[in-house]
Amino acid sequence: MNLFRFLGDLSHLLAIILLLLKIWKSRSCAGISGKSQVLFAVVFTARYLDLFTNYISLYNTCMKVVYIACSFTTVWMIYSKFKATYDGNHDTFRVEFLVIPTAILAFLVNHDFTPLEILWTFSIYLESVAILPQLFMVSKTGEAETITSHYLFALGVYRTLYLFNWIWRYHFEGFFDLIAIVAGLVQTVLYCDFFYLYITKGSWRGGGAGGSLHLLQPCPPSPGALAPPPLPQREGQGWPLILFSWDFS
């Protein structure tokens, strides 16, 4: 295992832990997309069914168990324990637009037409877009709590480190997995606009766990204009936020 993959795994684990701690400490799942977390639970379940058939290492097995356990714990917190705090009114992305196309693609484009391989491929495709309901929710509300923003940033770092991991493996091991690389690039691109806002345009209010990252700035009205001011303009017109202007609810 190279350093980029190890750091990527740690960043991924950090993101999951940050989210769990946020929910548990605040006793609230406000601002968190339950639909994204369900999709991630599906991703880890489909990908790690080989847990019972393919042993690689203790580290690999432990990480698989942790990812599955944490994803289902997060879903349980959102839809059961802290259900009263879940903002379903803003979590309206239609996940069938993600699940159905990625499932069909997994059947059509895979390395080997076997059940486990198709499920693994499906998990790779689905993971690349599973964060869309969360980003859509952030775009819809116009802000994200500090911890939620850290969670998204850590996930983006994880995907970026994995890109370097693939470059390393291709250069030193001759390993090249086009499916994983293309899906990883798609996923990384989805985080680019948020990265820009997080690093350069974030306005933190209140500090601590109660702070929020403001993503939208209203356009001021023109002097003497009788008509209502124009619709809010988004800072950092990256294509993910442009994508969110379409109605997926």
Tab-separated table of C-alpha atoms in Angstrom:
chain	number	residue	atom	x	y	z
A	1	MET	CA	0.000	0.000	0.000
A	2	ASN	CA	1.400	3.406	-0.954
A	3	LEU	CA	1.204	6.592	1.108
A	4	PHE	CA	-1.484	8.224	-1.043
A	5	ARG	CA	-3.892	5.335	-0.584
A	6	PHE	CA	-3.219	5.154	3.158
A	7	LEU	CA	-3.801	8.900	3.608
A	8	GLY	CA	-6.886	8.657	1.394
A	9	ASP	CA	-8.300	5.912	3.611
A	10	LEU	CA	-7.582	8.008	6.705
A	11	SER	CA	-9.279	11.043	5.161
A	12	HIS	CA	-12.296	8.907	4.248
A	13	LEU	CA	-12.460	7.514	7.776
A	14	LEU	CA	-12.064	11.021	9.227
A	15	ALA	CA	-15.022	12.245	7.147
A	16	ILE	CA	-17.239	9.428	8.418
A	17	ILE	CA	-16.191	9.974	12.043
A	18	LEU	CA	-16.730	13.745	11.766
A	19	LEU	CA	-20.273	13.166	10.545
A	20	LEU	CA	-21.080	10.651	13.270
A	21	LEU	CA	-19.650	12.917	15.984
A	22	LYS	CA	-21.572	15.873	14.595
A	23	ILE	CA	-24.864	14.005	14.817
A	24	TRP	CA	-24.185	12.440	18.213
A	25	LYS	CA	-22.843	15.572	19.943
A	26	SER	CA	-25.463	17.964	18.592
A	27	ARG	CA	-28.228	15.359	18.875
A	28	SER	CA	-29.314	16.596	15.480
A	29	CYS	CA	-28.921	15.615	11.835
A	30	ALA	CA	-29.956	19.026	10.510
A	31	GLY	CA	-28.252	19.859	7.232
A	32	ILE	CA	-27.342	16.235	6.490
A	33	SER	CA	-28.815	14.443	3.500
A	34	GLY	CA	-30.251	11.122	4.588
A	35	LYS	CA	-30.491	10.124	0.934
A	36	SER	CA	-26.745	10.512	0.422
A	37	GLN	CA	-26.077	8.427	3.517
A	38	VAL	CA	-28.427	5.675	2.313
A	39	LEU	CA	-26.595	5.659	-1.010
A	40	PHE	CA	-23.236	5.339	0.754
A	41	ALA	CA	-24.619	2.432	2.809
A	42	VAL	CA	-25.654	0.749	-0.445
A	43	VAL	CA	-22.195	1.471	-1.900
A	44	PHE	CA	-20.301	-0.148	0.975
A	45	THR	CA	-22.662	-3.112	1.180
A	46	ALA	CA	-22.407	-3.863	-2.542
A	47	ARG	CA	-18.639	-3.363	-2.628
A	48	TYR	CA	-17.700	-5.355	0.437
A	49	LEU	CA	-19.809	-8.484	0.037
A	50	ASP	CA	-16.491	-10.150	-0.775
A	51	LEU	CA	-15.728	-9.756	2.919
A	52	PHE	CA	-16.904	-13.347	3.316
A	53	THR	CA	-15.043	-14.764	0.327
A	54	ASN	CA	-11.857	-12.781	-0.239
A	55	TYR	CA	-9.367	-12.117	2.577
A	56	ILE	CA	-6.610	-9.645	1.688
A	57	SER	CA	-5.278	-8.384	5.016
A	58	LEU	CA	-6.385	-7.540	8.542
A	59	TYR	CA	-6.249	-3.829	7.698
A	60	ASN	CA	-8.439	-4.334	4.628
A	61	THR	CA	-10.988	-6.421	6.530
A	62	CYS	CA	-11.176	-3.977	9.444
A	63	MET	CA	-11.690	-0.993	7.158
A	64	LYS	CA	-14.497	-2.792	5.301
A	65	VAL	CA	-16.274	-3.629	8.557
A	66	VAL	CA	-15.865	-0.076	9.867
A	67	TYR	CA	-17.233	1.501	6.669
A	68	ILE	CA	-20.289	-0.764	6.618
A	69	ALA	CA	-20.986	-0.369	10.346
A	70	CYS	CA	-20.557	3.416	10.322
A	71	SER	CA	-22.712	3.914	7.216
A	72	PHE	CA	-25.629	1.967	8.673
A	73	THR	CA	-25.190	3.685	12.054
A	74	THR	CA	-25.433	7.060	10.325
A	75	VAL	CA	-28.590	6.010	8.476
A	76	TRP	CA	-30.095	4.725	11.733
A	77	MET	CA	-29.364	8.024	13.487
A	78	ILE	CA	-30.936	10.062	10.698
A	79	TYR	CA	-34.075	8.019	10.140
A	80	SER	CA	-34.649	6.669	13.652
A	81	LYS	CA	-32.869	8.084	16.688
A	82	PHE	CA	-32.811	11.741	15.611
A	83	LYS	CA	-35.563	11.542	13.038
A	84	ALA	CA	-37.296	14.644	14.432
A	85	THR	CA	-34.320	16.817	13.433
A	86	TYR	CA	-34.017	15.479	9.880
A	87	ASP	CA	-34.798	18.147	7.278
A	88	GLY	CA	-36.662	16.078	4.726
A	89	ASN	CA	-38.201	19.176	3.153
A	90	HIS	CA	-34.828	20.124	1.664
A	91	ASP	CA	-33.543	16.600	1.056
A	92	THR	CA	-35.554	16.151	-2.119
A	93	PHE	CA	-33.061	14.890	-4.700
A	94	ARG	CA	-34.606	11.961	-6.601
A	95	VAL	CA	-32.072	9.195	-6.058
A	96	GLU	CA	-33.609	6.948	-8.704
A	97	PHE	CA	-31.909	9.246	-11.218
A	98	LEU	CA	-28.624	7.974	-9.753
A	99	VAL	CA	-29.342	4.358	-8.810
A	100	ILE	CA	-31.015	3.186	-12.028
A	101	PRO	CA	-28.448	4.558	-14.526
A	102	THR	CA	-25.470	3.335	-12.449
A	103	ALA	CA	-27.050	-0.122	-12.080
A	104	ILE	CA	-27.629	-0.372	-15.825
A	105	LEU	CA	-24.098	0.848	-16.534
A	106	ALA	CA	-22.661	-1.745	-14.158
A	107	PHE	CA	-24.347	-4.512	-16.172
A	108	LEU	CA	-23.095	-3.096	-19.452
A	109	VAL	CA	-19.550	-2.019	-18.502
A	110	ASN	CA	-17.633	-4.205	-16.052
A	111	HIS	CA	-14.446	-6.244	-15.818
A	112	ASP	CA	-16.138	-9.611	-15.435
A	113	PHE	CA	-19.807	-10.555	-15.737
A	114	THR	CA	-20.155	-12.217	-12.325
A	115	PRO	CA	-22.489	-11.195	-9.459
A	116	LEU	CA	-19.728	-9.911	-7.141
A	117	GLU	CA	-17.944	-8.081	-9.936
A	118	ILE	CA	-21.144	-6.416	-11.131
A	119	LEU	CA	-21.954	-5.351	-7.566
A	120	TRP	CA	-18.415	-4.000	-7.127
A	121	THR	CA	-18.699	-2.051	-10.391
A	122	PHE	CA	-22.141	-0.747	-9.388
A	123	SER	CA	-20.684	0.483	-6.086
A	124	ILE	CA	-17.894	2.326	-7.907
A	125	TYR	CA	-20.326	4.068	-10.256
A	126	LEU	CA	-22.814	4.876	-7.495
A	127	GLU	CA	-20.164	6.237	-5.130
A	128	SER	CA	-19.082	8.724	-7.780
A	129	VAL	CA	-22.494	10.451	-7.605
A	130	ALA	CA	-23.753	9.487	-4.127
A	131	ILE	CA	-22.788	12.883	-2.694
A	132	LEU	CA	-25.092	14.741	-5.118
A	133	PRO	CA	-28.135	14.741	-2.776
A	134	GLN	CA	-25.945	16.302	-0.052
A	135	LEU	CA	-24.485	18.941	-2.377
A	136	PHE	CA	-27.964	19.585	-3.759
A	137	MET	CA	-29.250	20.080	-0.206
A	138	VAL	CA	-26.418	22.494	0.608
A	139	SER	CA	-27.114	24.428	-2.584
A	140	LYS	CA	-30.852	24.508	-1.859
A	141	THR	CA	-30.495	25.849	1.692
A	142	GLY	CA	-27.613	28.174	0.784
A	143	GLU	CA	-25.359	27.213	3.694
A	144	ALA	CA	-23.796	24.289	5.517
A	145	GLU	CA	-22.880	23.849	9.146
A	146	THR	CA	-19.178	23.927	9.920
A	147	ILE	CA	-18.901	20.214	10.693
A	148	THR	CA	-20.906	19.269	7.599
A	149	SER	CA	-18.521	21.390	5.529
A	150	HIS	CA	-15.508	19.667	7.108
A	151	TYR	CA	-17.125	16.322	6.290
A	152	LEU	CA	-17.556	17.247	2.626
A	153	PHE	CA	-14.035	18.641	2.439
A	154	ALA	CA	-12.534	15.471	3.957
A	155	LEU	CA	-14.441	13.363	1.417
A	156	GLY	CA	-13.077	15.514	-1.381
A	157	VAL	CA	-9.529	15.127	-0.059
A	158	TYR	CA	-10.045	11.356	0.058
A	159	ARG	CA	-11.024	11.252	-3.607
A	160	THR	CA	-8.154	13.554	-4.626
A	161	LEU	CA	-5.604	11.399	-2.785
A	162	TYR	CA	-6.967	8.339	-4.540
A	163	LEU	CA	-6.278	9.993	-7.882
A	164	PHE	CA	-2.630	10.289	-6.859
A	165	ASN	CA	-2.788	6.683	-5.665
A	166	TRP	CA	-3.818	5.546	-9.173
A	167	ILE	CA	-1.035	7.606	-10.752
A	168	TRP	CA	1.449	6.018	-8.341
A	169	ARG	CA	0.204	2.494	-9.038
A	170	TYR	CA	0.299	2.993	-12.785
A	171	HIS	CA	3.841	4.385	-12.659
A	172	PHE	CA	5.354	1.900	-10.192
A	173	GLU	CA	3.122	-1.182	-10.493
A	174	GLY	CA	1.755	-0.952	-14.006
A	175	PHE	CA	-1.781	-1.157	-12.574
A	176	PHE	CA	-4.550	0.646	-14.449
A	177	ASP	CA	-8.293	0.358	-13.717
A	178	LEU	CA	-10.192	2.573	-16.144
A	179	ILE	CA	-13.574	2.072	-14.412
A	180	ALA	CA	-12.293	3.189	-11.014
A	181	ILE	CA	-10.279	6.080	-12.461
A	182	VAL	CA	-13.113	7.541	-14.571
A	183	ALA	CA	-15.600	7.208	-11.687
A	184	GLY	CA	-13.082	8.781	-9.308
A	185	LEU	CA	-12.524	11.706	-11.668
A	186	VAL	CA	-16.276	12.306	-11.883
A	187	GLN	CA	-16.560	12.250	-8.110
A	188	THR	CA	-13.615	14.615	-7.649
A	189	VAL	CA	-15.053	17.093	-10.166
A	190	LEU	CA	-18.296	17.195	-8.170
A	191	TYR	CA	-16.319	18.436	-5.159
A	192	CYS	CA	-14.337	21.088	-7.052
A	193	ASP	CA	-16.887	23.881	-6.683
A	194	PHE	CA	-17.306	23.121	-2.984
A	195	PHE	CA	-13.499	23.071	-2.572
A	196	TYR	CA	-13.325	26.561	-4.031
A	197	LEU	CA	-16.044	27.878	-1.744
A	198	TYR	CA	-14.609	26.119	1.310
A	199	ILE	CA	-11.084	27.481	0.838
A	200	THR	CA	-11.595	30.959	-0.634
A	201	LYS	CA	-15.174	32.125	-0.177
A	202	GLY	CA	-16.330	30.544	3.078
A	203	SER	CA	-17.878	32.950	5.568
A	204	TRP	CA	-18.012	31.359	9.020
A	205	ARG	CA	-20.670	32.649	11.360
A	206	GLY	CA	-20.806	31.880	15.034
A	207	GLY	CA	-17.717	29.613	15.017
A	208	GLY	CA	-17.524	26.116	16.430
A	209	ALA	CA	-20.033	23.409	15.633
A	210	GLY	CA	-22.766	25.983	15.219
A	211	GLY	CA	-20.993	27.903	12.483
A	212	SER	CA	-22.114	27.795	8.906
A	213	LEU	CA	-20.558	28.163	5.481
A	214	HIS	CA	-22.578	30.536	3.328
A	215	LEU	CA	-22.714	29.513	-0.302
A	216	LEU	CA	-25.114	32.036	-1.797
A	217	GLN	CA	-24.879	35.807	-1.907
A	218	PRO	CA	-27.947	37.786	-3.018
A	219	CYS	CA	-27.447	40.161	-5.915
A	220	PRO	CA	-28.113	43.743	-4.716
A	221	PRO	CA	-31.016	45.587	-6.350
A	222	SER	CA	-30.211	48.130	-9.028
A	223	PRO	CA	-30.594	51.775	-7.932
A	224	GLY	CA	-34.068	53.055	-8.640
A	225	ALA	CA	-35.273	49.728	-9.966
A	226	LEU	CA	-38.982	49.122	-9.562
A	227	ALA	CA	-38.809	45.408	-10.270
A	228	PRO	CA	-37.789	42.909	-7.585
A	229	PRO	CA	-34.059	42.237	-7.362
A	230	PRO	CA	-32.752	39.448	-9.601
A	231	LEU	CA	-32.413	35.902	-8.391
A	232	PRO	CA	-29.428	35.188	-6.099
A	233	GLN	CA	-26.186	34.552	-7.911
A	234	ARG	CA	-23.922	31.791	-6.758
A	235	GLU	CA	-20.314	32.471	-5.920
A	236	GLY	CA	-17.878	30.282	-7.783
A	237	GLN	CA	-19.992	29.334	-10.758
A	238	GLY	CA	-18.646	25.792	-10.898
A	239	TRP	CA	-20.735	23.377	-12.928
A	240	PRO	CA	-21.989	21.371	-9.904
A	241	LEU	CA	-23.884	24.425	-8.628
A	242	ILE	CA	-25.141	25.140	-12.129
A	243	LEU	CA	-26.351	21.539	-12.230
A	244	PHE	CA	-28.288	22.117	-9.026
A	245	SER	CA	-30.378	24.817	-10.701
A	246	TRP	CA	-32.250	21.976	-12.438
A	247	ASP	CA	-35.178	20.549	-10.537
A	248	PHE	CA	-34.261	17.058	-9.314
A	249	SER	CA	-36.929	17.025	-6.602
